[in-house]
Coordinates of C-alpha atoms and ligand atoms in Angstrom, one line a residue:
M1 CA -0.1 0.0 0.0
K2 CA 1.2 3.5 -0.8
T3 CA 0.3 6.8 0.7
I4 CA 0.1 10.0 -1.5
I5 CA 0.1 13.3 0.1
K6 CA -1.1 16.0 -2.5
N7 CA -0.6 19.5 -2.8
V8 CA 1.7 20.4 -0.1
M9 CA 4.7 23.1 0.0
L10 CA 8.2 22.0 1.2
P11 CA 10.4 24.1 3.5
G12 CA 11.9 27.1 1.5
D13 CA 9.6 26.6 -1.5
T14 CA 6.1 28.0 -2.1
S15 CA 5.2 25.8 -5.1
L16 CA 2.9 22.7 -4.6
V17 CA 4.0 19.2 -4.8
N18 CA 2.8 15.7 -4.4
V19 CA 4.7 13.3 -2.2
L20 CA 4.6 9.4 -2.6
I21 CA 5.5 7.2 0.4
E22 CA 6.2 3.5 0.1
N23 CA 8.0 1.0 2.3
K24 CA 8.5 3.4 5.0
R25 CA 10.2 6.0 2.7
I26 CA 9.6 9.1 0.6
S27 CA 10.0 7.5 -2.8
K28 CA 9.0 10.5 -4.9
I29 CA 8.3 14.2 -4.8
T30 CA 6.9 15.6 -7.9
K31 CA 4.7 18.5 -9.3
E32 CA 3.2 15.9 -11.6
N33 CA 0.1 13.8 -10.7
I34 CA 1.0 10.6 -8.9
C35 CA -1.4 7.8 -10.1
A36 CA -3.0 5.9 -7.1
T37 CA -4.4 2.3 -7.1
V38 CA -7.1 0.7 -5.1
G39 CA -6.3 0.8 -1.4
D40 CA -3.7 3.6 -1.5
D41 CA -4.2 6.2 1.1
I42 CA -4.6 9.7 -0.4
I43 CA -4.2 12.7 1.8
E44 CA -5.2 16.2 0.5
G45 CA -2.7 18.5 1.7
N46 CA -4.7 21.8 1.1
G47 CA -1.6 23.8 0.2
N48 CA -0.1 23.2 3.8
L49 CA 3.5 22.8 4.7
L50 CA 5.0 19.5 4.8
I51 CA 8.3 19.3 6.9
S52 CA 10.5 16.7 8.5
G53 CA 9.3 15.7 12.0
F54 CA 11.5 16.9 14.9
Y55 CA 14.0 14.7 16.7
N56 CA 14.0 15.5 20.4
A57 CA 17.7 14.7 21.2
H58 CA 17.4 14.9 25.0
G59 CA 14.8 14.2 27.7
H60 CA 13.5 12.0 30.3
S61 CA 9.9 11.2 29.2
A62 CA 8.6 9.8 32.3
M63 CA 9.4 12.9 34.2
T64 CA 6.0 14.0 32.8
A65 CA 5.0 12.6 36.2
L66 CA 7.0 15.4 37.9
R67 CA 5.5 18.3 35.7
G68 CA 5.2 21.3 37.9
Y69 CA 6.2 19.4 41.0
A70 CA 9.4 21.4 41.9
D71 CA 9.7 24.6 40.1
D72 CA 11.5 27.7 41.0
L73 CA 14.5 26.0 42.6
P74 CA 18.3 26.1 41.9
L75 CA 19.4 23.2 40.0
R76 CA 21.3 21.3 42.7
R77 CA 18.5 21.7 45.3
W78 CA 15.8 20.8 42.5
L79 CA 17.9 17.7 41.7
F80 CA 19.1 16.5 45.1
E81 CA 16.3 17.7 47.4
K82 CA 13.2 17.2 45.1
I83 CA 13.8 15.2 42.0
F84 CA 16.2 12.4 43.3
P85 CA 14.0 11.7 46.4
A86 CA 10.9 11.6 44.4
E87 CA 12.5 9.3 41.8
D88 CA 13.1 6.7 44.5
K89 CA 9.5 6.4 44.7
L90 CA 9.0 5.7 41.1
T91 CA 7.0 2.5 40.0
R92 CA 6.9 0.7 36.6
R93 CA 3.3 1.7 36.3
V94 CA 4.1 5.5 36.9
V95 CA 6.9 5.2 34.2
Y96 CA 4.7 3.6 31.7
N97 CA 1.9 6.0 32.1
A98 CA 4.1 9.1 32.2
S99 CA 6.1 7.9 29.1
M100 CA 2.7 7.4 27.3
L101 CA 1.7 10.9 28.2
A102 CA 5.1 12.3 27.0
I103 CA 4.8 10.5 23.7
S104 CA 1.3 11.7 23.2
E105 CA 2.4 15.2 23.8
M106 CA 5.4 14.8 21.5
L107 CA 3.4 13.2 18.6
S108 CA 0.8 16.0 18.7
S109 CA 3.5 18.6 18.5
G110 CA 5.4 17.0 15.6
T111 CA 8.1 14.9 17.2
V112 CA 8.8 11.7 15.5
S113 CA 11.8 10.4 17.5
F114 CA 13.3 11.3 21.1
S115 CA 16.2 10.3 23.1
D116 CA 15.6 9.3 26.6
M117 CA 17.5 8.5 29.7
Y118 CA 15.5 7.2 32.7
F119 CA 14.6 4.3 34.9
F120 CA 12.5 1.1 34.2
M121 CA 13.3 1.8 30.4
D122 CA 11.6 -1.3 29.5
E123 CA 8.3 0.3 30.4
T124 CA 9.3 3.4 28.3
A125 CA 10.3 0.8 25.4
R126 CA 6.7 -0.7 25.7
A127 CA 5.2 2.8 25.3
V128 CA 7.4 3.4 22.2
I129 CA 6.6 0.0 20.8
E130 CA 2.8 0.6 21.3
S131 CA 2.8 4.3 20.0
G132 CA 4.9 3.7 16.9
I133 CA 7.2 6.7 17.6
K134 CA 11.2 6.2 17.4
A135 CA 13.5 6.5 20.3
N136 CA 17.0 6.2 21.4
L137 CA 16.7 4.8 24.9
C138 CA 19.3 4.5 27.7
R139 CA 19.1 3.4 31.2
G140 CA 20.1 6.6 33.5
Y141 CA 23.5 5.5 34.9
T142 CA 25.0 6.7 38.2
S143 CA 27.8 5.1 40.2
D144 CA 30.3 5.7 43.0
E145 CA 33.8 4.5 43.9
D146 CA 32.3 1.3 45.6
T147 CA 30.3 0.4 42.6
D148 CA 31.1 -3.2 41.5
M149 CA 30.3 -3.6 37.9
S150 CA 30.1 -7.4 38.2
T151 CA 27.2 -7.0 40.3
D152 CA 25.8 -3.4 39.7
I153 CA 22.1 -3.5 38.9
R154 CA 22.3 -0.3 36.9
F155 CA 24.8 -1.6 34.6
A156 CA 23.0 -5.0 34.2
E157 CA 19.7 -3.1 33.2
S158 CA 21.7 -1.0 30.7
K159 CA 23.1 -4.1 29.0
R160 CA 19.6 -5.8 29.2
L161 CA 18.1 -2.8 27.5
V162 CA 20.5 -3.2 24.6
S163 CA 20.1 -7.1 24.3
D164 CA 16.2 -6.8 24.3
Y165 CA 15.5 -3.7 22.4
N166 CA 18.6 -2.4 20.2
M167 CA 17.5 -2.1 16.6
Y168 CA 14.0 -3.2 17.3
D169 CA 11.4 -2.8 14.3
D170 CA 14.1 -1.9 11.8
G171 CA 15.9 0.5 14.1
R172 CA 12.8 2.1 15.4
I173 CA 14.2 1.6 18.8
V174 CA 18.0 2.2 19.4
A175 CA 19.4 1.4 22.7
E176 CA 22.4 3.3 24.0
M177 CA 24.5 3.4 27.0
C178 CA 24.3 6.4 29.6
V179 CA 26.7 8.1 31.9
H180 CA 24.3 10.6 33.9
A181 CA 27.0 13.2 34.3
E182 CA 30.3 13.6 35.8
Y183 CA 29.2 14.7 39.3
T184 CA 27.0 11.6 39.7
N185 CA 29.7 9.0 38.7
A186 CA 33.0 7.5 39.6
E187 CA 36.1 6.9 37.3
R188 CA 36.3 3.2 37.2
P189 CA 32.6 2.4 36.4
V190 CA 32.6 5.0 33.6
R191 CA 35.6 3.4 32.1
T192 CA 33.7 0.1 32.0
I193 CA 30.7 1.8 30.4
A194 CA 33.2 3.3 27.8
E195 CA 34.6 0.0 27.0
Y196 CA 31.2 -1.8 26.8
A197 CA 30.0 0.9 24.4
K198 CA 33.0 0.7 22.2
E199 CA 33.0 -3.0 22.0
N200 CA 29.2 -3.0 21.1
G201 CA 29.1 -0.1 18.8
L202 CA 26.7 1.7 21.0
G203 CA 26.0 5.4 21.5
I204 CA 26.3 7.2 24.8
Q205 CA 24.0 9.9 26.2
L206 CA 25.2 12.2 28.9
H207 CA 24.8 15.5 30.6
A208 CA 27.9 17.9 30.6
S209 CA 28.7 21.4 31.8
E210 CA 25.1 22.2 32.5
T211 CA 26.0 24.7 35.1
E212 CA 28.9 26.8 36.0
S213 CA 29.4 25.3 39.4
E214 CA 29.2 21.7 37.9
H215 CA 31.9 22.8 35.4
N216 CA 34.1 24.3 38.1
E217 CA 33.7 21.8 40.8
C218 CA 34.8 19.0 38.3
I219 CA 38.0 21.0 37.6
E220 CA 38.7 21.1 41.2
R221 CA 37.9 17.6 41.8
R222 CA 39.5 16.1 38.6
G223 CA 41.8 18.7 37.5
K224 CA 39.9 18.7 34.3
T225 CA 36.7 19.9 32.7
P226 CA 33.7 17.2 32.4
I227 CA 34.3 17.0 28.6
A228 CA 38.0 16.4 29.2
W229 CA 37.4 13.8 31.9
F230 CA 34.9 12.0 29.6
E231 CA 37.5 12.0 26.9
S232 CA 40.2 10.8 29.2
L233 CA 38.0 7.8 30.3
G234 CA 37.4 6.6 26.6
I235 CA 33.7 7.8 26.6
L236 CA 34.2 10.1 23.6
D237 CA 35.5 7.1 21.5
S238 CA 31.8 6.3 20.9
P239 CA 29.1 8.3 19.4
V240 CA 28.0 10.7 22.1
T241 CA 25.0 12.9 22.6
A242 CA 26.1 15.6 25.3
A243 CA 23.1 17.5 26.8
H244 CA 23.4 21.2 27.9
C245 CA 27.2 22.0 27.2
V246 CA 26.4 25.6 28.5
W247 CA 29.8 26.0 30.0
V248 CA 32.1 24.2 27.7
T249 CA 35.5 25.8 27.0
P250 CA 37.2 26.4 23.6
E251 CA 39.5 23.5 24.4
D252 CA 36.4 21.4 25.2
M253 CA 34.9 22.3 21.7
K254 CA 38.1 21.3 20.1
I255 CA 37.8 17.8 21.6
M256 CA 34.1 17.6 20.9
A257 CA 34.6 18.3 17.1
E258 CA 37.4 16.0 16.9
K259 CA 35.5 13.2 18.5
G260 CA 32.3 14.0 16.7
V261 CA 30.2 14.7 19.8
S262 CA 26.7 15.9 19.2
V263 CA 25.3 18.6 21.6
A264 CA 21.8 18.5 22.6
H265 CA 20.8 22.1 23.1
C266 CA 18.0 22.5 25.8
P267 CA 17.4 26.1 25.9
I268 CA 14.3 26.2 27.9
S269 CA 15.6 24.0 30.6
N270 CA 18.8 26.0 30.8
L271 CA 16.8 29.1 31.1
K272 CA 14.2 27.7 33.6
L273 CA 17.0 26.4 35.8
G274 CA 19.1 29.5 35.5
S275 CA 22.0 27.6 34.2
G276 CA 22.8 30.1 31.3
V277 CA 22.9 30.0 27.7
L278 CA 24.7 27.7 25.2
P279 CA 27.6 29.4 23.3
F280 CA 25.6 28.4 20.1
S281 CA 27.6 30.2 17.5
D282 CA 31.1 29.1 18.9
I283 CA 29.9 25.4 18.9
A284 CA 28.5 25.7 15.4
D285 CA 31.7 27.5 14.1
A286 CA 33.7 24.5 15.8
G287 CA 32.0 22.2 13.4
I288 CA 30.1 20.3 16.1
N289 CA 26.6 18.8 15.3
I290 CA 24.0 20.7 17.3
A291 CA 20.7 19.1 18.1
L292 CA 17.6 20.4 20.1
G293 CA 16.1 18.8 23.3
T294 CA 13.3 19.7 25.6
D295 CA 14.9 17.8 28.6
G296 CA 12.3 16.5 31.1
A297 CA 8.9 18.0 31.7
S298 CA 10.1 18.8 35.3
S299 CA 12.6 21.4 33.9
N300 CA 10.7 22.7 31.0
N301 CA 7.6 22.0 31.5
R302 CA 6.6 21.2 28.0
L303 CA 7.9 18.6 25.4
D304 CA 7.0 20.9 22.6
M305 CA 9.9 21.2 20.0
I306 CA 8.2 24.1 18.1
R307 CA 8.3 26.2 21.4
E308 CA 11.9 24.7 22.0
L309 CA 13.2 25.9 18.6
Q310 CA 11.4 29.2 18.7
T311 CA 13.1 29.9 22.0
A312 CA 16.4 29.1 20.8
A313 CA 15.9 31.1 17.6
I314 CA 15.2 34.4 19.4
L315 CA 17.5 33.6 22.5
H316 CA 20.6 33.7 20.7
K317 CA 19.8 36.9 18.8
G318 CA 19.0 38.6 22.2
I319 CA 22.0 37.4 24.1
S320 CA 24.6 38.2 21.3
R321 CA 22.6 41.3 20.4
D322 CA 22.8 40.3 16.7
P323 CA 19.6 39.5 14.9
V324 CA 21.5 37.6 12.2
K325 CA 22.5 34.9 14.7
V326 CA 20.7 31.5 14.3
P327 CA 18.5 32.2 11.4
A328 CA 15.2 30.4 10.8
K329 CA 16.5 27.8 8.3
Q330 CA 19.4 26.8 10.7
I331 CA 17.2 26.3 13.8
Y332 CA 14.7 24.2 11.7
E333 CA 17.9 22.1 10.6
V334 CA 19.0 21.7 14.2
A335 CA 15.6 20.4 15.3
T336 CA 15.4 18.0 12.5
L337 CA 18.6 16.8 10.7
G338 CA 20.7 17.8 13.9
G339 CA 18.7 15.5 16.0
A340 CA 18.6 12.7 13.5
T341 CA 22.4 13.0 13.1
A342 CA 22.8 12.8 17.0
Q343 CA 20.5 9.7 17.0
R344 CA 22.6 8.3 14.3
R345 CA 19.7 7.9 11.9
F346 CA 21.3 9.0 8.8
D347 CA 18.5 8.3 6.5
C348 CA 16.1 10.5 8.6
G349 CA 15.5 14.3 9.4
K350 CA 15.1 15.6 5.7
I351 CA 12.3 15.8 3.2
A352 CA 14.0 14.1 0.0
E353 CA 13.5 11.1 -1.9
G354 CA 15.0 8.0 -0.4
M355 CA 14.7 9.3 3.2
R356 CA 12.4 7.8 5.9
A357 CA 9.0 9.1 5.9
D358 CA 9.2 10.9 9.2
I359 CA 6.9 13.7 8.2
V360 CA 4.8 16.6 9.7
I361 CA 2.3 18.7 8.1
L362 CA 1.7 22.2 9.4
D363 CA -1.4 24.3 8.9
V364 CA -0.4 27.3 7.0
H365 CA -4.0 28.6 7.1
S366 CA -3.9 29.3 10.9
I367 CA -4.6 33.0 11.6
H368 CA -1.1 33.5 13.1
N369 CA 0.6 32.2 10.0
I370 CA -1.2 34.5 7.5
P371 CA 0.3 35.5 5.2
L372 CA 3.1 33.1 4.4
Y373 CA 6.3 34.7 2.8
D374 CA 8.8 32.2 4.0
S375 CA 8.0 28.9 5.4
Y376 CA 11.2 28.7 7.6
S377 CA 10.2 32.0 9.2
M378 CA 6.6 30.6 10.0
I379 CA 8.4 27.5 11.6
A380 CA 10.8 29.6 13.6
Y381 CA 8.7 32.6 14.6
S382 CA 4.8 32.2 14.2
A383 CA 3.9 28.6 14.1
S384 CA 2.5 26.7 17.2
S385 CA 2.2 23.1 18.1
S386 CA -1.5 23.5 17.5
D387 CA -0.6 24.0 13.9
V388 CA 0.4 20.2 13.7
L389 CA -2.2 18.5 11.4
M390 CA -0.3 15.2 11.0
T391 CA 2.7 13.3 12.3
M392 CA 3.9 10.3 10.4
V393 CA 6.8 7.9 11.5
D394 CA 8.2 5.6 9.1
G395 CA 5.5 6.2 6.7
K396 CA 2.6 5.4 9.3
I397 CA 0.3 8.0 10.4
L398 CA 0.3 8.2 14.2
Y399 CA -1.6 11.5 14.6
R400 CA -3.9 13.3 12.5
N401 CA -6.4 16.2 12.8
G402 CA -6.3 15.9 16.7
E403 CA -6.7 12.0 16.7
F404 CA -4.2 9.6 17.7
K405 CA -4.1 6.3 15.6
T406 CA -2.3 4.2 18.0
I407 CA -3.1 5.7 21.4
D408 CA -6.3 5.7 23.3
I409 CA -5.8 9.2 24.4
E410 CA -8.7 9.5 26.8
K411 CA -7.5 6.3 28.6
I412 CA -3.9 7.7 28.7
K413 CA -5.1 10.9 30.3
A414 CA -7.4 9.2 32.7
E415 CA -4.7 6.9 33.9
A416 CA -2.0 9.5 34.1
E417 CA -4.3 11.8 36.1
S418 CA -5.2 9.1 38.4
T419 CA -1.7 7.5 38.9
L420 CA 0.3 10.7 38.8
K421 CA -1.6 13.4 40.7
G422 CA -0.1 13.8 44.0
F423 CA 1.8 10.5 43.6
F424 CA 5.2 12.0 44.9
Y425 CA 3.4 13.5 47.9
R426 CA 1.9 10.1 49.0
Ligands
ZN1 ZN1 18.5 15.8 31.3

């Protein structure tokens, strides 16, 4: 069966085209008519904008359970006094319901794939499998000097996630390793993670230089920056997605470029937690791949990539006092191709023949999008997640005109409200 999407615009072009989707991929983009046969799915695009779906490169989806639970606190107090103790109470049921809620929010706002670091990841994997979204999943990893890797449950769960889910459904799920951060880990276990990832060709997700104090305390403790510490332990010998990187030094950037590290830029989380602002242009100029992430719903509090990319687009202009910085097309590419690259999904993140059909259609007829001069400008400055008319992953429609095709949204909302509300106060 084929899917034909008729009369849509593509980013950067106002002429209308038709798009043919077969075997999970975009097989043809043409101004000519595409002949349909019986059973084909034909979608009338009504002159709307067809773009690549978004790749959310950093987050903790089950943290929707903690949305609004601990706001307006400094990061260390937020993390050590509120989040970590609350997370000790987590159950499988909470993680599944919160993951489903997160996936629903992401699909309805145009996200086709997300990177995730958390606990009970087989429950998040179950939500990914059921919903049809893509994900790069890793088990949040923390350790200390006494951690014995031969008996460590967190390391065992990390390995099990890989053996159970890596490359599930033609790579829809990619399992990766994790080092939560420098300040939550010890040297020996991190070395073992590095070796395991390298031996098994796995990517690694981590947090790095999120706050100034984290960055400086690492230098005091280890005599080097978090990035240099990760490098010294072999972590950067595998493909790494490093979240935040707000306080990285020019020397760190050199290492990151050399090692092919991707940065997951999380502007709203960094702003809300008062962590600072990513040196976006320096990182881009160093030749480092930049992706975009929402981070968890406890530090954002939305998982809305349109809101995220719009924040990034204006933030860097304001902070540099230069309106030319981070133009609309660049931030669109960061949120799409940059994320797909970080997730090592090299046939994703771009609307072109042969690429995976991870597609979003945006409503150009919304009041706030009229008139349309430049579709990149619409995405970066005027669009809203309410403009998402359709989200397709690997050629399969998962969300269209407010309806979820794989998720019983009323059930998910009711379950989430009954299990999550007040859970951490009990
Ligand atoms: Zn995070």
